[in-house]
mmCIF file of C-alpha atoms in Angstrom:
data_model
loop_
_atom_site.group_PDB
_atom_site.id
_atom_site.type_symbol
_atom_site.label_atom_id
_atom_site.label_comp_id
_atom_site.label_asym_id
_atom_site.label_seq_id
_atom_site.Cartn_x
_atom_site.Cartn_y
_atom_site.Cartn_z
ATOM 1 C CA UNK A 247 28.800 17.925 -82.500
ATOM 2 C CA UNK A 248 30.042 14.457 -80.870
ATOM 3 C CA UNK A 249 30.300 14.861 -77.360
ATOM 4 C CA UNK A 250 32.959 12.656 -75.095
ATOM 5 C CA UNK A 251 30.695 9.981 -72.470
ATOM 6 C CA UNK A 252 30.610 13.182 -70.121
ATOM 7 C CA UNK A 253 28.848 15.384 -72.108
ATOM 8 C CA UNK A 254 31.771 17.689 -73.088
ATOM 9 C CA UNK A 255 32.573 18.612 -76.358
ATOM 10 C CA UNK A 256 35.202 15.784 -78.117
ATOM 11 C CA UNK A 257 38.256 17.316 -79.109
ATOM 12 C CA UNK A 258 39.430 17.020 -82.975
ATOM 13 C CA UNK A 259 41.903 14.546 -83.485
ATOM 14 C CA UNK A 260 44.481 15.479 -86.384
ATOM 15 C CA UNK A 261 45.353 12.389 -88.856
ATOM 16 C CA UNK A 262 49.202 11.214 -88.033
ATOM 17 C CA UNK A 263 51.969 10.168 -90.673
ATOM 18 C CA UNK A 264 53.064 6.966 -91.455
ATOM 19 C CA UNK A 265 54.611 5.567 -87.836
ATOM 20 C CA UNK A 266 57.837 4.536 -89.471
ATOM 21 C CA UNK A 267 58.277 8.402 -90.434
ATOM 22 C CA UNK A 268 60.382 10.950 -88.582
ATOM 23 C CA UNK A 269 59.344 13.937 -86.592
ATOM 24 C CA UNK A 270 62.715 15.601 -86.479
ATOM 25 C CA UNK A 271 65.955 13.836 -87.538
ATOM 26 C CA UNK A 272 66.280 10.433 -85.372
ATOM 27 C CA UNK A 273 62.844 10.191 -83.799
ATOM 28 C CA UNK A 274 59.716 8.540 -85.706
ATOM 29 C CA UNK A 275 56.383 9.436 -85.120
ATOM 30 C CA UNK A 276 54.921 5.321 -84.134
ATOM 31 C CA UNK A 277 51.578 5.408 -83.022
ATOM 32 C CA UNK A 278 49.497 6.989 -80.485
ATOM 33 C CA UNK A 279 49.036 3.859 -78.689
ATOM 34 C CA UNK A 280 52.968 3.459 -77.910
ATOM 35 C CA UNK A 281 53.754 4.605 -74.880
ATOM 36 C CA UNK A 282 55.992 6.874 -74.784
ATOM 37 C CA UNK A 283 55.999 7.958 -78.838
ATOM 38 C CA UNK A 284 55.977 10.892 -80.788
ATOM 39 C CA UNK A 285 52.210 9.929 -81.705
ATOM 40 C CA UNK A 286 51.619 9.611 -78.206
ATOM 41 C CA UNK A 287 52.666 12.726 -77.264
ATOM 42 C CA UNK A 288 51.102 14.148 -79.909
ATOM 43 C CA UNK A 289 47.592 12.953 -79.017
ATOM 44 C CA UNK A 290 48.576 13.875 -75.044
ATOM 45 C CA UNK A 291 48.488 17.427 -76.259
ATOM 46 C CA UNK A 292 45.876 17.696 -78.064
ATOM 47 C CA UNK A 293 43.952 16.639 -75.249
ATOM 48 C CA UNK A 294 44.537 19.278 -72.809
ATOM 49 C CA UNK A 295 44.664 23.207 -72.632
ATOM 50 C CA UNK A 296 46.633 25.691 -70.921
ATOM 51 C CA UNK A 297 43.758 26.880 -69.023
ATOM 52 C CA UNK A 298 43.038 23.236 -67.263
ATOM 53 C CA UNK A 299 46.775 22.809 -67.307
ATOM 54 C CA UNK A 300 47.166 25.422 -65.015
ATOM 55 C CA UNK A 301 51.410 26.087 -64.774
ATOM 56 C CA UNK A 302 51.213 29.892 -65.707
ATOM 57 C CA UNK A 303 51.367 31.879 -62.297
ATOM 58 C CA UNK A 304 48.129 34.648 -62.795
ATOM 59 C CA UNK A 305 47.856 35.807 -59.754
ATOM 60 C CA UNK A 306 50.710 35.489 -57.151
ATOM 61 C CA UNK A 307 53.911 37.611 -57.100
ATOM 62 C CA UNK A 308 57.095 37.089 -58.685
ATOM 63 C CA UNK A 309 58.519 36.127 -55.347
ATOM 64 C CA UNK A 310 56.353 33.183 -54.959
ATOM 65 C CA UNK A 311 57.014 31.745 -58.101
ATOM 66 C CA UNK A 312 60.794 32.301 -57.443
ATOM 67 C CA UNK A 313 60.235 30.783 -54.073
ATOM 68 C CA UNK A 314 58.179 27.670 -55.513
ATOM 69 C CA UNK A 315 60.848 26.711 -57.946
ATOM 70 C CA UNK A 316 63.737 27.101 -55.446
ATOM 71 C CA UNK A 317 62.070 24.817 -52.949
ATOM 72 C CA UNK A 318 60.969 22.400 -55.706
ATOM 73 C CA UNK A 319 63.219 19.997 -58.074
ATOM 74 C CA UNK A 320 65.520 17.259 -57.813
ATOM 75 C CA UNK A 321 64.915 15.378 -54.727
ATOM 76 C CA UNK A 322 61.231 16.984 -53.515
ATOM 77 C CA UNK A 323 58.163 15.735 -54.482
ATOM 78 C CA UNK A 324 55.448 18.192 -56.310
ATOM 79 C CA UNK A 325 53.144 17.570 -52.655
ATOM 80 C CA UNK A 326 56.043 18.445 -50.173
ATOM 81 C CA UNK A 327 56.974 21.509 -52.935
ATOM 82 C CA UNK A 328 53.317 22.547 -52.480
ATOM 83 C CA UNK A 329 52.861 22.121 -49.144
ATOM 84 C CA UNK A 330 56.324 24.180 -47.804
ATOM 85 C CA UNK A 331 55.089 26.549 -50.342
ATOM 86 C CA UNK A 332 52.231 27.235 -49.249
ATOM 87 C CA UNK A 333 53.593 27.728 -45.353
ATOM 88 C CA UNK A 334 55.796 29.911 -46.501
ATOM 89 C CA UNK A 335 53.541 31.797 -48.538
ATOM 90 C CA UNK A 336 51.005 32.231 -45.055
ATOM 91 C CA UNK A 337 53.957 33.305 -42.991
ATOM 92 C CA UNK A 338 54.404 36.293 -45.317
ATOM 93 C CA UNK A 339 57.768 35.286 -46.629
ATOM 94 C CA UNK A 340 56.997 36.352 -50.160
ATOM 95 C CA UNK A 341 55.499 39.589 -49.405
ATOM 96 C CA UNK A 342 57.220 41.845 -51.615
ATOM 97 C CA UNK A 343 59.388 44.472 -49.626
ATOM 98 C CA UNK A 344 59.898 42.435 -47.085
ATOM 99 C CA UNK A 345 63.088 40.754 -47.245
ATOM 100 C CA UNK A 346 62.929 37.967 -44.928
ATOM 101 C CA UNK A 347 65.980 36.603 -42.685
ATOM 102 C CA UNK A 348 67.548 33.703 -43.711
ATOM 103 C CA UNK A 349 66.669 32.425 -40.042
ATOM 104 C CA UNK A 350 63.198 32.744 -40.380
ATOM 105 C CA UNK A 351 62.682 31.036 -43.660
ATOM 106 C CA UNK A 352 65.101 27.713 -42.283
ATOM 107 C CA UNK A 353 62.670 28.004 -38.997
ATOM 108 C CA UNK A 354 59.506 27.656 -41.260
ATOM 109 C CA UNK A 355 61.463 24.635 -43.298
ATOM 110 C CA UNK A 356 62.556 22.477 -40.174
ATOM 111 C CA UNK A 357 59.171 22.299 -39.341
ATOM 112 C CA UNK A 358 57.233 18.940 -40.820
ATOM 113 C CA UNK A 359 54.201 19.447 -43.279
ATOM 114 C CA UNK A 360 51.593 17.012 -42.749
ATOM 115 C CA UNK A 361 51.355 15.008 -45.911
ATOM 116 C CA UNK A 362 48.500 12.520 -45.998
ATOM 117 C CA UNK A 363 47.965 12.221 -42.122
ATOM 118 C CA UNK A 364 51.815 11.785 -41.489
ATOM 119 C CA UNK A 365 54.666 14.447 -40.715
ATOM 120 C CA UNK A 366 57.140 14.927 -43.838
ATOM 121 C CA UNK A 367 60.570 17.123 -42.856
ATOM 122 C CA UNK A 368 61.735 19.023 -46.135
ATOM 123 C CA UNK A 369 65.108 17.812 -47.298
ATOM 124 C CA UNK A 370 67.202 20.810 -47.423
ATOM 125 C CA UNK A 371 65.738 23.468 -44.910
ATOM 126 C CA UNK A 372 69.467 25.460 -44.591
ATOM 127 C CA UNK A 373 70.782 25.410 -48.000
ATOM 128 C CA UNK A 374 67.317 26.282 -49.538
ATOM 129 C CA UNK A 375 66.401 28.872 -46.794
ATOM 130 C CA UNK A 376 70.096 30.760 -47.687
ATOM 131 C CA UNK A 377 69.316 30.352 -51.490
ATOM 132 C CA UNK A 378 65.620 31.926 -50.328
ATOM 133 C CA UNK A 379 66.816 34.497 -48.810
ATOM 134 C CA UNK A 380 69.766 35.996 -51.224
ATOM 135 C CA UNK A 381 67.162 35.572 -54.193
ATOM 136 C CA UNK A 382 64.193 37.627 -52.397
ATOM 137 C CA UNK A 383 66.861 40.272 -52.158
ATOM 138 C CA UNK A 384 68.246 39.960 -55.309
ATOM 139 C CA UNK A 385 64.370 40.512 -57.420
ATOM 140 C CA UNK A 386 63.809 43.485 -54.723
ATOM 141 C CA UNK A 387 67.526 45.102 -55.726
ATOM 142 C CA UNK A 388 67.240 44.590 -59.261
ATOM 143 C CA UNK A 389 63.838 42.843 -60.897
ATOM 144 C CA UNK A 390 64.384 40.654 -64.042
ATOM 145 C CA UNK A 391 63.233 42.291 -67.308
ATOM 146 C CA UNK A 392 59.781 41.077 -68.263
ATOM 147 C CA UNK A 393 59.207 42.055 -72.014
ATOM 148 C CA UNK A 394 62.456 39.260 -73.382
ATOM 149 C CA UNK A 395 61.984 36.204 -71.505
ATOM 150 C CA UNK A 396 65.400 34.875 -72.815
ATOM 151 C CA UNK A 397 66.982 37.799 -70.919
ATOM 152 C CA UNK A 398 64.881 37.291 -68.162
ATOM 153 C CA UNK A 399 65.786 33.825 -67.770
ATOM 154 C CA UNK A 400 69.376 34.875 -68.127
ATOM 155 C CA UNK A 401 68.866 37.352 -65.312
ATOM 156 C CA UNK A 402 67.974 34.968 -62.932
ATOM 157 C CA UNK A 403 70.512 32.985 -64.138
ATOM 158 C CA UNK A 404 72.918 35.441 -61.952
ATOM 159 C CA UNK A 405 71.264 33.855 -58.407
ATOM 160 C CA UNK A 406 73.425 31.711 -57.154
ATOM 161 C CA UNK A 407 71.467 28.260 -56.455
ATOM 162 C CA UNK A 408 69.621 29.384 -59.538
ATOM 163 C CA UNK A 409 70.936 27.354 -62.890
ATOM 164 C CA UNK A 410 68.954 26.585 -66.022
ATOM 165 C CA UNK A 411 66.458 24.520 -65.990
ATOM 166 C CA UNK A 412 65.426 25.936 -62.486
ATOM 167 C CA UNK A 413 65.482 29.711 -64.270
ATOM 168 C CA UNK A 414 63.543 28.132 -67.281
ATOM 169 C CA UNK A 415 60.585 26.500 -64.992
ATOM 170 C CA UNK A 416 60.483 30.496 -63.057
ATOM 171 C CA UNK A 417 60.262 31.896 -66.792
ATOM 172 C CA UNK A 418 57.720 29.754 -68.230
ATOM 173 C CA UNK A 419 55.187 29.486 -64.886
ATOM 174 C CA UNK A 420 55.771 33.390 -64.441
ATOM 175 C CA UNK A 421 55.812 35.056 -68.418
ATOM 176 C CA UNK A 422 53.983 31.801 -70.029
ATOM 177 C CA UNK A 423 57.048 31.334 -72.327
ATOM 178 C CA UNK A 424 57.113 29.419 -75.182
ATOM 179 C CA UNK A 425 60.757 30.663 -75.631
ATOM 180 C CA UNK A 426 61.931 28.141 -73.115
ATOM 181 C CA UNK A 427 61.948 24.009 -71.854
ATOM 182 C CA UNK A 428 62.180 23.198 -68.287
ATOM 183 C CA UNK A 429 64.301 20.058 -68.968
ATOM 184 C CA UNK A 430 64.211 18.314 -65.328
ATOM 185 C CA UNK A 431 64.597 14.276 -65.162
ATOM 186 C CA UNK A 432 61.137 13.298 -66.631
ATOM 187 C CA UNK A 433 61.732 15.622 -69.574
ATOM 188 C CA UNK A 434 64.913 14.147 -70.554
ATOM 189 C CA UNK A 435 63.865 10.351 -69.871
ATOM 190 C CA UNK A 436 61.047 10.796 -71.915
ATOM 191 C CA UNK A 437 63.220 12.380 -74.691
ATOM 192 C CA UNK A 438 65.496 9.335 -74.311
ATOM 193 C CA UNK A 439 63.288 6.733 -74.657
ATOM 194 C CA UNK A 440 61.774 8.477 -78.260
ATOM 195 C CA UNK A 441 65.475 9.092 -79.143
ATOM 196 C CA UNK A 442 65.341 12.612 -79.256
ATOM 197 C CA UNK A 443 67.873 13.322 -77.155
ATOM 198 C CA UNK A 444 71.627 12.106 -77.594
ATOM 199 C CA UNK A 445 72.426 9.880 -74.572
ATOM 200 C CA UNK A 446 76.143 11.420 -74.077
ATOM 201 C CA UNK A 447 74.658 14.978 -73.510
ATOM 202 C CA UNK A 448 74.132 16.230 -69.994
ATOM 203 C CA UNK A 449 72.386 19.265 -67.793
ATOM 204 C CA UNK A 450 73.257 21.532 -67.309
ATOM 205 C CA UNK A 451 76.234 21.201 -69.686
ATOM 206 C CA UNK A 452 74.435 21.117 -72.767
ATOM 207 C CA UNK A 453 70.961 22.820 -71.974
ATOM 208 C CA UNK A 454 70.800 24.784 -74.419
ATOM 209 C CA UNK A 455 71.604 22.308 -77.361
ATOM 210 C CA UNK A 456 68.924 19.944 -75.739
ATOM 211 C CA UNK A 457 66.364 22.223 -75.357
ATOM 212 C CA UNK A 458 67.002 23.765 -79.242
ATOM 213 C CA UNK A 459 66.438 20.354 -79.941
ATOM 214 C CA UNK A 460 62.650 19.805 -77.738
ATOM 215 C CA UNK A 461 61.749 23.268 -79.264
ATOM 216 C CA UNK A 462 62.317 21.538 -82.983
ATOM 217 C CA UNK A 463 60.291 18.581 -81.671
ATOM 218 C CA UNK A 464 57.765 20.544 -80.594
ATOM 219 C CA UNK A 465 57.606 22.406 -83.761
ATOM 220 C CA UNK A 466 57.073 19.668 -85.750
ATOM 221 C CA UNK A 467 54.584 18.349 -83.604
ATOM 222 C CA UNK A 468 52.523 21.780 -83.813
ATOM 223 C CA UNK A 469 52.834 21.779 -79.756
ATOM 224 C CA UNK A 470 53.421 24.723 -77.676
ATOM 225 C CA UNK A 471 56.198 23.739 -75.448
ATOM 226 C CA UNK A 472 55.125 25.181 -72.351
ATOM 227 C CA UNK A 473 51.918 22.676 -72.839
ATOM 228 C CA UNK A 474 53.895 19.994 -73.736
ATOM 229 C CA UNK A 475 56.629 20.485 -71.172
ATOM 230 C CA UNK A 476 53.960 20.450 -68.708
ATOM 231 C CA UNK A 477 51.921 17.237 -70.059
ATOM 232 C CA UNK A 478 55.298 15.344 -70.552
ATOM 233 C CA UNK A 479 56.082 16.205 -67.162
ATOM 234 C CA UNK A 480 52.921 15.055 -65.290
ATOM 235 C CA UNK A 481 52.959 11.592 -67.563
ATOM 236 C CA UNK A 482 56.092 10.397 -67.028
ATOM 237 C CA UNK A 483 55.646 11.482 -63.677
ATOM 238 C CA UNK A 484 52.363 8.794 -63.201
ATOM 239 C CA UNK A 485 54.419 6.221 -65.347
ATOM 240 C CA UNK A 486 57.197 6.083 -62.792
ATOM 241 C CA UNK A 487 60.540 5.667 -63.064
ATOM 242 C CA UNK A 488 61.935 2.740 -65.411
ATOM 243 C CA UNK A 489 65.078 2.164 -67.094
ATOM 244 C CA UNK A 490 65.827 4.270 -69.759
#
């Protein structure tokens, strides 16, 4: 067995196509060293697992994961997301059957999270503790259907402050859907630069035609999407923002 300079096991490494061919229509495959390429992405996910990924939600309730992915998302950074999260989360707010008061959740959001030894105020404390509290009421009335994750995503499609992308991040972390693409701004700038995506096509307009289309890339990369949502997301993330 050849192990990796720590010991672990090294994982296999599948044999690419020519780089001048195409994945899907549009997009070639280049080489695992271009950054971003099909190849590259490619190799990304074969490096990692779901397990040390860690985006399915095993343990907490549906109302935190509905909670996380309300507070997160344009404009709020994965730390402040986790951090307001997990105040909320220790005041009880997500306790199911409890229905908490809009004015209790903005009270816990107006309050500054200490991020890296300095006070951070979250960005939108009332519109995010009214979307809170009409969702926690909503799953308690009438909780989403678990066994089709297309019409569970649909179902929480009816919250308001709830559209798709946002209802596609709750169904993948909370069912571990493959069904679905969580297509925020790293997804879409990564399909961009790779040309997968058509530059005239917007969210959440045409969601569903983009995502049909990162499912086909996916498939023809032999990539679960939730993984490769997830690994997309945290690399473009590091590479930071550039033109597109």
């Amino acid at each position: 067995m050849l192990l990796e300079a720590d010991g672990r096991p090294k994982a296999a490494r599948r044999t690419l196509p020519d780089p001048d061919a195409e994945v899907v229509p549009g997009v070639r495959w280049g080489r695992p060293e271009w950054v971003p390429s099909a190849a590259f992405w490619a190799d990304m996910v074969s490096r990692a697992s779901e397990q040390s990924d860690g985006f399915v939600n095993r343990d907490g309730s549906l109302q935190e994961e509905v909670g996380f992915c309300l507070l997160g998302g344009y404009g709020i950074t994965a730390e402040v997301n986790h951090a307001v999260h997990d105040r909320l989360v220790e005041a009880g707010v997500f306790v199911p059957g409890r229905r908490p008061a809009e004015a209790d959740i903005e009270a816990l959001l107006l309050q500054p999270v200490l991020l890296g030894g300095r006070p951070v105020r979250y960005r939108f404390p009332h519109q995010r503790a009214r979307r809170l509290a009409v969702a926690l009421g909503m799953i308690e009335d009438e909780p989403p259907p678990t066994d089709d994750a297309l019409g569970f995503r649909r179902h929480l499609m009816r919250i308001p402050g709830i559209g798709p992308k946002t209802a596609s991040w709750i169904t993948r972390n909370w069912l571990g859907s493959d069904e679905v693409a969580i297509l925020d701004i790293h997804i879409i700038r990564a399909g961009l630069l790779i040309g997968l995506f058509d530059r005239s096509m917007r969210v959440p307009r045409d969601y569903e035609a983009l995502e049909r289309r990162f499912l086909e890339f996916c498939g023809a990369l032999g990539a679960r999407p939730s993984l490769l949502d997830a690994v997309m997301w945290r690399a473009m993330r590091n590479i930071g923002r550039g033109p597109v």
